[in-house]
């Protein structure tokens, strides 16, 4: 495909991808208002994000497998329809359980859009050229991520109210649906369908059980870390995941193919993706809360204060993508991204409720640069190692583990934040001589609290947020170790893996001595090269 044909095909795809990204970020600055209106707690806050991420993670491998089996264009359109249904339901929600259900439906659709976008790009564009197109996707992601909090904050502050943060995505999804129908023209090779439904159920159940456990463990209203409930939930989760491994090793079309994820590059990229997911979703979810709850910013102001991180993400994604396409070298950008990620999160760990906002902007910009250089390029590294028929599954596997990391990060960090806020608030109340009954623990309806209590709660949230960043920084070290261990392979210039060709020809030495010159096997990277070409191996 020419550059023009690729860009035409990407128009509708990027529009759909933009809608999915916008829907996940537009709600970020609206959540404190939503929680206050629906009387939610810090645990509810975390689960509004976790529910969507978990559904995203659980269904991403399914969408990826479906992409290998069925028409990708039809699947993208189906995921948009599901997304519209979830958005309308979320906008009409009157209770936290109903909102969580709607977020699950949205998460299912976002899993499809994310996995299918990567799979379609992998089916059209050779890895060597994919850097700049991944850069376009990164730019769309950055714009959606930047515009989401701003637009969401503006809507919440306007007479429309927070419900329109969900409704506004519906017309965008319809436009994306029409663009996809007109512009996306890709060939599909039909294969027999074998969906691993048992693996999907075990995967979702095992991960969900562990996340539910960690969200409520240690909370006096539920159960202790060391209790029979904890033992039952942890043991059950581990058993379900162990059964998953057994099932995946035996079924014909596994939802998570062990042969793909056990390949060195893919396995290391998955470890890095989990760490990136924890850092990305954990930090970004609680950053908007920090600005609104701890610093007293309005939703619109909170959106503006997150712009440095978004700008860093945009620059890191686009520039690294263009440089990779120009040079063919990609590992150096993964390493640099991991270092910047650790640095940005570590600096974020120094913040409290009195930190200068310009310093917070610098810290989050560094964090954004690291995320931009890591996310798309980890997928690129994996796609470069698998054949075209497995690109959907491989891309979805990386996206799946990143979403799992995000769900774990938001759930675990949210639980830690809630417990830490309660501790700091109790200390503040004691120091001020206020009865603990006058506080609201980790509640988020600060507007309804008396001024002295509200000030103590703001300080508690601001100081507790630093702990979240420090834990995320420690997790990001895993990403650095993983990318350092990845072996850099040259980016191939073909969409699919080309077979290795062994030259059987021998050249005779001078005077008919019969001396044979040894030749190397060559993996031909370009279809323009003759498969019978021979390359002399100097010094061999």
Coordinates of C-alpha atoms in Angstrom, one line a residue:
X1 CA 0.0 0.0 0.0
X2 CA 1.2 3.5 -0.8
X3 CA 1.4 6.2 1.9
X4 CA -1.8 7.8 0.6
X5 CA -3.7 4.5 0.7
X6 CA -2.5 3.8 4.2
X7 CA -3.5 7.2 5.5
X8 CA -7.0 6.9 3.9
X9 CA -7.4 3.5 5.6
X10 CA -6.2 4.9 8.9
X11 CA -8.7 7.9 8.9
X12 CA -11.7 6.0 10.3
X13 CA -9.5 3.8 12.4
X14 CA -7.8 6.7 14.2
X15 CA -11.2 8.4 14.6
X16 CA -12.5 5.3 16.4
X17 CA -9.3 5.1 18.5
X18 CA -9.6 8.8 19.4
X19 CA -13.2 8.2 20.6
X20 CA -12.1 5.3 22.8
X21 CA -9.2 7.3 24.3
X22 CA -11.4 10.4 24.9
X23 CA -14.0 8.4 26.7
X24 CA -11.5 7.0 29.1
X25 CA -9.9 10.3 29.9
X26 CA -12.9 12.7 29.7
X27 CA -14.2 11.1 32.9
X28 CA -11.0 11.6 34.9
X29 CA -11.6 15.2 36.1
X30 CA -15.4 14.5 36.4
X31 CA -14.9 11.6 38.9
X32 CA -14.5 13.7 42.1
X33 CA -17.8 15.5 41.1
X34 CA -19.5 12.2 40.2
X35 CA -18.4 10.6 43.5
X36 CA -19.7 13.6 45.5
X37 CA -23.0 13.5 43.6
X38 CA -23.5 9.8 44.0
X39 CA -22.1 9.7 47.5
X40 CA -19.2 7.4 46.5
X41 CA -16.0 6.6 48.5
X42 CA -12.4 6.4 47.5
X43 CA -12.9 2.6 46.9
X44 CA -15.8 3.5 44.5
X45 CA -13.6 6.1 42.8
X46 CA -10.9 3.5 42.1
X47 CA -13.4 0.9 40.9
X48 CA -15.1 3.2 38.4
X49 CA -11.7 3.2 36.6
X50 CA -10.8 -0.5 37.5
X51 CA -14.1 -1.9 36.2
X52 CA -13.4 -0.4 32.7
X53 CA -9.8 -1.4 32.7
X54 CA -10.6 -5.0 33.9
X55 CA -13.2 -5.4 31.2
X56 CA -10.8 -4.0 28.7
X57 CA -8.1 -6.4 29.8
X58 CA -10.3 -9.5 29.9
X59 CA -11.8 -8.9 26.5
X60 CA -8.7 -7.6 24.6
X61 CA -7.3 -11.1 24.0
X62 CA -10.7 -12.2 22.7
X63 CA -10.9 -9.3 20.3
X64 CA -7.3 -10.1 19.2
X65 CA -8.2 -13.7 18.5
X66 CA -11.4 -12.6 16.7
X67 CA -9.2 -10.3 14.6
X68 CA -7.2 -13.3 13.5
X69 CA -10.3 -15.2 12.6
X70 CA -12.9 -12.7 11.3
X71 CA -13.2 -9.5 9.3
X72 CA -11.4 -6.8 11.3
X73 CA -13.4 -3.9 9.9
X74 CA -16.7 -5.5 11.0
X75 CA -15.3 -6.1 14.5
X76 CA -14.2 -2.5 14.9
X77 CA -17.7 -1.3 13.9
X78 CA -19.2 -3.8 16.4
X79 CA -17.0 -2.5 19.2
X80 CA -18.1 1.1 18.4
X81 CA -21.8 0.1 18.7
X82 CA -21.1 -1.6 22.1
X83 CA -19.3 1.5 23.2
X84 CA -22.2 3.8 22.4
X85 CA -24.6 1.6 24.4
X86 CA -22.2 1.7 27.4
X87 CA -21.8 5.5 27.2
X88 CA -25.5 6.1 27.1
X89 CA -26.0 3.8 30.1
X90 CA -23.2 5.5 32.1
X91 CA -24.7 9.0 31.4
X92 CA -28.1 7.8 32.7
X93 CA -26.7 6.1 35.9
X94 CA -28.2 7.1 39.2
X95 CA -26.3 4.8 41.5
X96 CA -22.7 3.6 41.8
X97 CA -23.5 -0.1 40.9
X98 CA -25.3 1.0 37.7
X99 CA -22.3 3.3 36.8
X100 CA -19.9 0.4 37.3
X101 CA -22.0 -1.9 35.0
X102 CA -21.9 0.8 32.3
X103 CA -18.2 1.1 32.7
X104 CA -17.8 -2.6 32.2
X105 CA -19.7 -2.4 28.9
X106 CA -17.5 0.6 27.9
X107 CA -14.4 -1.4 28.8
X108 CA -15.4 -4.3 26.6
X109 CA -15.7 -1.9 23.7
X110 CA -12.4 -0.2 24.4
X111 CA -10.7 -3.5 24.5
X112 CA -11.9 -4.1 21.0
X113 CA -10.9 -0.7 19.7
X114 CA -7.4 -0.9 21.2
X115 CA -6.6 -4.4 20.1
X116 CA -8.1 -4.1 16.6
X117 CA -6.4 -0.8 15.9
X118 CA -3.0 -2.3 16.6
X119 CA -3.9 -5.5 14.6
X120 CA -5.0 -3.6 11.5
X121 CA -1.9 -1.4 11.5
X122 CA 0.2 -4.5 11.9
X123 CA -1.6 -6.1 8.9
X124 CA -1.0 -3.2 6.6
X125 CA 2.4 -1.7 7.4
X126 CA 5.9 -3.3 7.6
X127 CA 7.6 -2.9 11.0
X128 CA 10.4 -0.7 9.5
X129 CA 7.8 1.8 8.4
X130 CA 5.4 1.3 11.3
X131 CA 7.2 3.7 13.6
X132 CA 5.9 6.8 12.0
X133 CA 2.3 5.4 11.7
X134 CA 2.5 4.4 15.4
X135 CA 3.6 8.0 15.9
X136 CA 0.4 9.1 14.3
X137 CA -1.5 6.8 16.7
X138 CA 0.5 8.1 19.6
X139 CA -0.4 11.7 18.5
X140 CA -4.1 10.8 18.4
X141 CA -3.7 9.2 21.8
X142 CA -2.0 12.3 23.2
X143 CA -4.6 14.6 21.8
X144 CA -7.4 12.5 23.1
X145 CA -5.7 12.2 26.5
X146 CA -5.1 16.0 26.6
X147 CA -8.4 17.0 25.3
X148 CA -10.3 14.6 27.5
X149 CA -9.6 16.1 30.9
X150 CA -10.0 19.6 29.5
X151 CA -13.3 18.9 27.8
X152 CA -14.5 16.9 30.8
X153 CA -13.6 19.6 33.2
X154 CA -15.4 22.2 31.0
X155 CA -18.5 20.1 30.7
X156 CA -18.6 19.5 34.5
X157 CA -18.3 23.2 35.2
X158 CA -21.0 24.0 32.6
X159 CA -24.8 23.8 33.1
X160 CA -24.7 20.5 31.2
X161 CA -23.3 18.6 34.2
X162 CA -21.1 15.5 34.5
X163 CA -23.6 13.2 32.7
X164 CA -22.6 14.8 29.4
X165 CA -19.0 13.6 29.8
X166 CA -20.5 10.3 28.7
X167 CA -23.1 11.5 26.2
X168 CA -20.6 13.7 24.3
X169 CA -18.7 10.6 23.1
X170 CA -21.8 9.2 21.3
X171 CA -21.8 11.5 18.2
X172 CA -18.1 11.1 17.9
X173 CA -18.5 7.3 17.8
X174 CA -21.2 7.6 15.1
X175 CA -18.8 9.8 13.0
X176 CA -16.0 7.2 13.5
X177 CA -18.4 4.4 12.4
X178 CA -19.3 6.3 9.2
X179 CA -15.6 7.1 8.4
X180 CA -14.6 3.4 9.0
X181 CA -17.3 2.3 6.5
X182 CA -16.0 4.7 3.8
X183 CA -12.2 4.6 4.3
X184 CA -11.1 1.3 5.7
X185 CA -10.6 -1.3 3.0
X186 CA -8.5 -4.2 4.0
X187 CA -8.3 -7.8 2.8
X188 CA -9.4 -10.6 5.1
X189 CA -8.4 -14.2 4.8
X190 CA -11.0 -16.3 6.4
X191 CA -9.9 -19.1 8.8
X192 CA -11.9 -21.6 10.9
X193 CA -13.0 -20.0 14.2
X194 CA -12.2 -21.6 17.5
X195 CA -12.7 -19.3 20.5
X196 CA -11.3 -20.3 23.8
X197 CA -14.3 -19.4 26.0
X198 CA -13.2 -21.5 29.0
X199 CA -9.8 -19.7 29.0
X200 CA -11.6 -16.3 28.8
X201 CA -13.8 -17.2 31.8
X202 CA -10.9 -18.5 33.9
X203 CA -8.8 -15.4 33.0
X204 CA -11.6 -12.9 33.9
X205 CA -12.6 -14.7 37.1
X206 CA -9.0 -15.2 38.4
X207 CA -7.9 -11.6 37.9
X208 CA -11.2 -10.1 39.1
X209 CA -11.1 -12.2 42.3
X210 CA -7.6 -11.0 43.2
X211 CA -8.5 -7.3 42.4
X212 CA -11.6 -7.4 44.5
X213 CA -9.6 -8.9 47.4
X214 CA -6.9 -6.2 47.3
X215 CA -9.5 -3.4 47.0
X216 CA -11.2 -4.3 50.3
X217 CA -8.5 -6.1 52.4
X218 CA -7.4 -4.1 55.4
X219 CA -10.6 -2.0 55.5
X220 CA -12.2 -2.3 58.9
X221 CA -15.6 -2.3 57.2
X222 CA -14.8 -5.5 55.3
X223 CA -12.0 -7.9 56.3
X224 CA -8.3 -7.9 57.4
X225 CA -5.3 -8.8 55.2
X226 CA -4.9 -11.9 57.3
X227 CA -8.4 -13.5 57.5
X228 CA -10.3 -16.5 56.1
X229 CA -11.9 -14.2 53.5
X230 CA -8.4 -13.2 52.2
X231 CA -7.2 -16.8 52.2
X232 CA -10.3 -17.9 50.3
X233 CA -10.1 -15.1 47.7
X234 CA -6.3 -15.3 47.1
X235 CA -6.4 -19.1 47.0
X236 CA -9.3 -19.1 44.6
X237 CA -7.7 -16.5 42.3
X238 CA -4.4 -18.4 42.1
X239 CA -6.2 -21.7 41.5
X240 CA -8.2 -20.2 38.6
X241 CA -5.1 -18.7 37.0
X242 CA -3.2 -22.1 37.4
X243 CA -6.2 -23.8 35.6
X244 CA -5.9 -21.1 32.9
X245 CA -2.3 -22.1 32.2
X246 CA -3.3 -25.7 31.9
X247 CA -6.2 -24.9 29.6
X248 CA -4.1 -22.6 27.4
X249 CA -1.4 -25.3 26.9
X250 CA -4.0 -27.8 25.5
X251 CA -6.6 -25.9 23.5
X252 CA -6.2 -25.5 19.7
X253 CA -6.8 -21.7 19.7
X254 CA -5.7 -20.4 23.1
X255 CA -6.9 -16.9 24.2
X256 CA -3.3 -16.2 25.4
X257 CA -1.0 -18.4 23.2
X258 CA 1.8 -19.6 25.4
X259 CA 4.1 -20.1 22.4
X260 CA 3.8 -16.4 21.6
X261 CA 4.1 -14.9 25.0
X262 CA 7.0 -17.2 26.0
X263 CA 9.1 -15.8 23.1
X264 CA 11.9 -13.8 24.7
X265 CA 11.0 -10.4 23.2
X266 CA 7.3 -10.8 23.8
X267 CA 7.7 -12.0 27.4
X268 CA 10.0 -9.1 28.3
X269 CA 7.7 -6.6 26.6
X270 CA 4.8 -8.0 28.6
X271 CA 6.6 -7.6 31.9
X272 CA 7.5 -4.0 30.8
X273 CA 3.8 -3.4 29.8
X274 CA 2.5 -4.5 33.1
X275 CA 4.8 -2.0 34.9
X276 CA 3.9 0.7 32.4
X277 CA 0.2 0.0 33.0
X278 CA 0.6 0.4 36.7
X279 CA 2.5 3.6 36.3
X280 CA 0.3 5.1 33.6
X281 CA -3.1 4.4 34.9
X282 CA -2.2 4.6 38.5
X283 CA -0.5 8.0 38.3
X284 CA -2.9 9.6 35.8
X285 CA -6.0 8.5 37.6
X286 CA -5.0 10.0 40.9
X287 CA -3.3 13.1 39.4
X288 CA -6.6 14.7 38.6
X289 CA -7.9 13.8 42.0
X290 CA -4.8 15.4 43.6
X291 CA -5.3 18.7 41.8
X292 CA -9.1 18.9 42.6
X293 CA -9.3 17.3 46.1
X294 CA -5.9 18.3 47.6
X295 CA -5.3 21.6 45.8
X296 CA -8.9 22.9 45.4
X297 CA -8.8 23.2 41.6
X298 CA -11.9 23.2 39.5
X299 CA -12.4 20.3 37.0
X300 CA -11.4 22.7 34.2
X301 CA -8.3 23.9 36.1
X302 CA -7.3 20.3 36.8
X303 CA -7.5 19.6 33.1
X304 CA -5.1 22.5 32.4
X305 CA -2.8 21.3 35.1
X306 CA -2.4 17.9 33.5
X307 CA -1.3 19.4 30.2
X308 CA 2.4 19.1 30.9
X309 CA 2.1 15.3 31.2
X310 CA 0.1 15.1 28.0
X311 CA 2.5 17.3 26.1
X312 CA 5.4 15.1 27.2
X313 CA 3.5 12.0 26.1
X314 CA 2.8 13.6 22.7
X315 CA 6.4 14.6 22.1
X316 CA 7.9 11.3 23.3
X317 CA 5.5 9.2 21.1
X318 CA 5.8 11.2 17.9
X319 CA 9.5 12.0 18.0
X320 CA 10.6 8.5 19.0
X321 CA 8.3 7.0 16.3
X322 CA 9.8 9.2 13.5
X323 CA 13.4 8.5 14.7
X324 CA 12.7 4.7 14.8
X325 CA 11.4 4.8 11.2
X326 CA 14.4 6.8 10.1
X327 CA 17.2 4.8 11.8
X328 CA 15.6 1.4 12.4
X329 CA 16.9 1.4 16.0
X330 CA 14.3 1.1 18.7
X331 CA 15.8 -0.3 21.9
X332 CA 17.5 3.0 22.9
X333 CA 14.1 4.7 23.0
X334 CA 12.6 2.0 25.2
X335 CA 15.5 2.4 27.7
X336 CA 15.4 6.2 27.7
X337 CA 11.6 6.0 28.2
X338 CA 11.9 3.7 31.2
X339 CA 14.5 5.9 32.8
X340 CA 12.3 9.0 32.3
X341 CA 9.3 7.1 33.7
X342 CA 11.2 6.2 36.9
X343 CA 12.5 9.8 37.2
X344 CA 9.1 11.4 36.7
X345 CA 7.4 9.1 39.2
X346 CA 10.2 9.5 41.7
X347 CA 9.9 13.3 41.5
X348 CA 6.2 13.0 41.9
X349 CA 6.8 11.1 45.1
X350 CA 8.2 14.3 46.6
X351 CA 4.9 16.2 46.2
X352 CA 2.5 17.2 49.0
X353 CA -0.4 19.5 49.4
X354 CA 1.9 22.6 49.4
X355 CA 4.1 21.8 46.4
X356 CA 4.5 24.6 43.8
X357 CA 2.3 23.8 40.9
X358 CA 5.1 24.6 38.4
X359 CA 7.2 21.9 40.0
X360 CA 4.3 19.5 39.7
X361 CA 4.1 20.4 36.0
X362 CA 7.8 19.7 35.4
X363 CA 7.6 16.3 37.2
X364 CA 4.5 15.2 35.2
X365 CA 6.1 16.3 31.9
X366 CA 9.0 14.0 32.5
X367 CA 6.6 11.2 33.4
X368 CA 4.7 11.9 30.1
X369 CA 7.9 11.7 28.0
X370 CA 8.7 8.3 29.4
X371 CA 5.2 7.0 28.8
X372 CA 5.2 8.3 25.2
X373 CA 8.5 6.6 24.4
X374 CA 7.4 3.2 25.9
X375 CA 3.8 2.4 25.1
X376 CA 3.6 2.2 21.3
X377 CA 7.3 1.1 20.8
X378 CA 6.8 -2.0 23.1
X379 CA 4.0 -3.1 20.7
X380 CA 6.3 -2.4 17.7
X381 CA 9.0 -4.6 19.2
X382 CA 6.6 -7.5 19.6
X383 CA 5.0 -7.2 16.2
X384 CA 8.5 -7.3 14.6
X385 CA 9.0 -10.8 16.0
X386 CA 5.7 -12.6 14.9
X387 CA 4.1 -13.6 11.6
X388 CA 1.2 -11.6 10.2
X389 CA -1.3 -14.3 11.1
X390 CA -0.4 -13.9 14.8
X391 CA -0.1 -10.1 14.9
X392 CA -3.7 -9.6 16.2
X393 CA -3.1 -12.0 19.1
X394 CA 0.4 -10.8 19.9
X395 CA -0.6 -7.1 19.9
X396 CA -3.7 -7.9 22.0
X397 CA -1.5 -9.9 24.5
X398 CA 0.7 -6.8 25.1
X399 CA -2.4 -4.5 25.4
X400 CA -4.0 -7.1 27.7
X401 CA -1.2 -7.2 30.2
X402 CA -0.8 -3.4 30.1
X403 CA -4.5 -3.1 31.0
X404 CA -4.1 -5.7 33.7
X405 CA -1.2 -3.7 35.1
X406 CA -3.5 -0.6 35.0
X407 CA -6.3 -2.4 36.7
X408 CA -3.9 -3.7 39.4
X409 CA -2.3 -0.3 39.7
X410 CA -5.6 1.6 40.1
X411 CA -7.1 -1.0 42.5
X412 CA -4.0 -1.5 44.7
X413 CA -2.9 2.1 44.7
X414 CA -6.5 3.2 45.3
X415 CA -6.7 0.9 48.3
X416 CA -3.3 2.2 49.7
X417 CA -4.4 5.8 49.1
X418 CA -7.7 5.3 50.9
X419 CA -6.0 3.7 53.9
X420 CA -3.3 6.3 54.0
X421 CA -5.8 9.2 53.8
X422 CA -7.7 7.7 56.8
X423 CA -4.5 7.5 58.8
X424 CA -3.4 11.1 58.0
X425 CA -6.9 12.4 58.5
X426 CA -7.2 10.7 61.9
X427 CA -3.8 12.3 62.9
X428 CA -5.1 15.7 61.7
X429 CA -8.3 15.5 63.6
X430 CA -6.5 14.5 66.7
X431 CA -4.1 17.4 66.4
X432 CA -7.0 19.8 65.8
X433 CA -9.0 18.4 68.7
X434 CA -11.8 17.3 66.3
X435 CA -13.7 14.1 67.0
X436 CA -13.0 11.4 64.4
X437 CA -16.7 11.1 63.9
X438 CA -16.6 14.5 62.4
X439 CA -14.5 13.3 59.5
X440 CA -15.5 11.1 56.7
X441 CA -12.5 8.8 56.3
X442 CA -11.7 8.5 52.6
X443 CA -15.0 10.1 51.4
X444 CA -14.9 12.5 48.5
X445 CA -17.8 14.8 49.2
X446 CA -15.5 17.5 50.6
X447 CA -17.9 20.3 49.6
X448 CA -20.4 19.1 52.3
X449 CA -17.8 19.2 55.1
X450 CA -17.2 22.0 57.6
X451 CA -14.2 24.2 56.6
X452 CA -11.7 22.8 59.3
X453 CA -12.5 19.2 58.4
X454 CA -12.3 20.0 54.7
X455 CA -8.8 21.5 55.1
X456 CA -7.5 18.5 57.1
X457 CA -8.9 16.2 54.4
X458 CA -7.3 18.2 51.6
X459 CA -3.9 18.0 53.3
X460 CA -4.4 14.2 53.9
X461 CA -5.1 13.6 50.2
X462 CA -2.2 15.7 49.0
X463 CA 0.3 14.1 51.3
X464 CA -0.9 10.6 50.6
X465 CA -0.6 11.0 46.9
X466 CA 3.2 11.1 47.1
X467 CA 3.2 7.5 48.4
X468 CA 1.3 6.4 45.3
X469 CA 3.9 7.9 43.0
X470 CA 6.8 6.3 44.9
X471 CA 5.2 2.9 44.7
X472 CA 4.6 3.4 41.0
X473 CA 8.2 4.4 40.6
X474 CA 9.4 1.2 42.2
X475 CA 7.2 -0.8 39.8
X476 CA 8.6 1.1 36.8
X477 CA 12.1 -0.3 37.7
X478 CA 10.7 -3.6 36.4
X479 CA 10.1 -2.0 33.0
X480 CA 13.7 -0.7 32.9
X481 CA 15.1 -4.2 33.7
X482 CA 12.8 -5.8 31.1
X483 CA 13.8 -3.4 28.2
X484 CA 17.5 -3.7 29.0
X485 CA 17.2 -7.5 28.6
X486 CA 15.3 -7.3 25.2
X487 CA 17.5 -8.2 22.3
X488 CA 17.3 -5.6 19.5
X489 CA 16.4 -7.1 16.2
X490 CA 16.5 -5.1 12.9
X491 CA 13.0 -4.0 11.9
X492 CA 11.9 -6.0 8.9
X493 CA 10.7 -4.2 5.7
X494 CA 7.9 -6.7 5.0
X495 CA 4.5 -7.1 6.7
X496 CA 5.1 -10.8 7.2
X497 CA 8.2 -12.8 8.3
X498 CA 10.1 -13.9 5.2
X499 CA 11.5 -17.5 5.2
X500 CA 15.2 -18.0 5.8
X501 CA 17.0 -19.1 2.5
X502 CA 20.0 -21.3 2.6
X503 CA 22.4 -20.9 -0.3
X504 CA 23.4 -24.4 -1.5
X505 CA 25.8 -23.0 -4.2
X506 CA 29.5 -23.4 -3.7
X507 CA 32.1 -21.3 -5.4
X508 CA 35.2 -23.1 -6.5
X509 CA 38.6 -21.7 -5.5
X510 CA 41.3 -20.8 -8.0
X511 CA 42.9 -23.5 -10.3
X512 CA 40.0 -25.9 -9.5
X513 CA 41.3 -26.6 -6.1
X514 CA 37.8 -27.5 -4.9
X515 CA 38.0 -25.0 -2.0
X516 CA 34.5 -24.0 -1.0
X517 CA 33.5 -20.5 0.2
X518 CA 31.0 -20.7 3.0
X519 CA 27.8 -18.6 2.7
X520 CA 25.5 -17.3 5.4
X521 CA 21.8 -18.0 5.7
X522 CA 19.9 -14.8 5.0
X523 CA 16.5 -13.6 6.2
X524 CA 15.5 -11.3 3.3
X525 CA 13.9 -8.2 4.6
X526 CA 12.5 -7.0 1.4
X527 CA 10.3 -8.5 -1.2
X528 CA 12.3 -6.6 -3.8
X529 CA 15.4 -8.8 -3.1
X530 CA 15.7 -12.0 -5.1
X531 CA 15.3 -15.1 -2.9
X532 CA 18.3 -16.6 -4.7
X533 CA 20.6 -13.7 -4.0
X534 CA 23.9 -14.6 -2.3
X535 CA 25.8 -12.3 0.1
X536 CA 29.4 -12.9 0.8
X537 CA 30.1 -13.2 4.5
X538 CA 33.3 -11.2 5.1
X539 CA 35.7 -12.7 7.6
X540 CA 33.7 -15.8 8.1

